[in-house]
Steps between C-alpha positions, in 0.01 A plus 500: 500500500135470598393558856287182520468195277181299550563131438207294379688218324597195703823468300615844617416419862690170479810681375471771763429283803847358545702659783823526295318675215338745739848591626627544142195712422566722802855559379363602161308796643792688342649404162773239558685223323479138611861527616415795724196322645705183554762694698233656721331164564826303525394266221651408165413718201375188318250423775374861502484502118277190509256673737512828304415315177199339671386841627548657155300221333215563746505874430606588856845633403613689190836536335548877496839513325825312445870567508814336367730343755817344355327457166190335650162670510365517856134579561382761747167407654236673708179390670191581296321640808567622851247255641310195382141434590366145475139464397290298744362326192834318466395276786134495412204413718502183702153357532169658407451872551208550734270797520654732759355774704676836522613435857694180423873459461443318172319802357789724607754271329292495180476881510877540543564265209264707285669826604844354428392395149342842435809690615728275296292573189539879532702676231805599703646681199220760522633840611251518785298230675246670727498263792527501875606251761411550863596280790451555867417339826180555692449366850144406581384357832325166460165643613514762219602273208153479351457877528836554327417260216158662457658849484757380246232344279283811529788731403586287199136476391485880515808526272358247254167685492660844460749400227336194347360665188551386144718799402873550545800277562431167667696427817491179696495528877592201715514529876638227719452493874659216695644438845863600523729210588772511760777751434793314348852636527 
């Protein structure tokens, strides 16, 4: 089972985005038969089998083995991944993309879409992926916002200058800074 499956085909998203199928998929985090899933979800095995077949056809679930039950072969299925990541390209852009400055929300959304596509394209079968993810919260008084943004840009420019040569492994660095929304419980 993969850790993440990146979905770029609309057909896969259509199969996945049905509440009953999501529940079936959750049950298939461990290898199970349709009968076992049906018992857990209090549904008929036939109904679960229909959803499992749709998920298998879309490549979201795999038959991992089978067993004989009263002379009938029963499939054992498992989700193909622990999580599924929908590409923003499935929805596509609405309207014309305008030139955006680095301080706009639109630019931030474009950057996150680009990062998501880059991460999805990484070879997750490689023994080691030298990467880092950092997240934190910084509190800046309103009167010091411009100073903070200037310091952040200056620090990043220094890193790009120091390590921006033509030799060595290429790494992409994307930094996002945005106001934190209300805490949601």
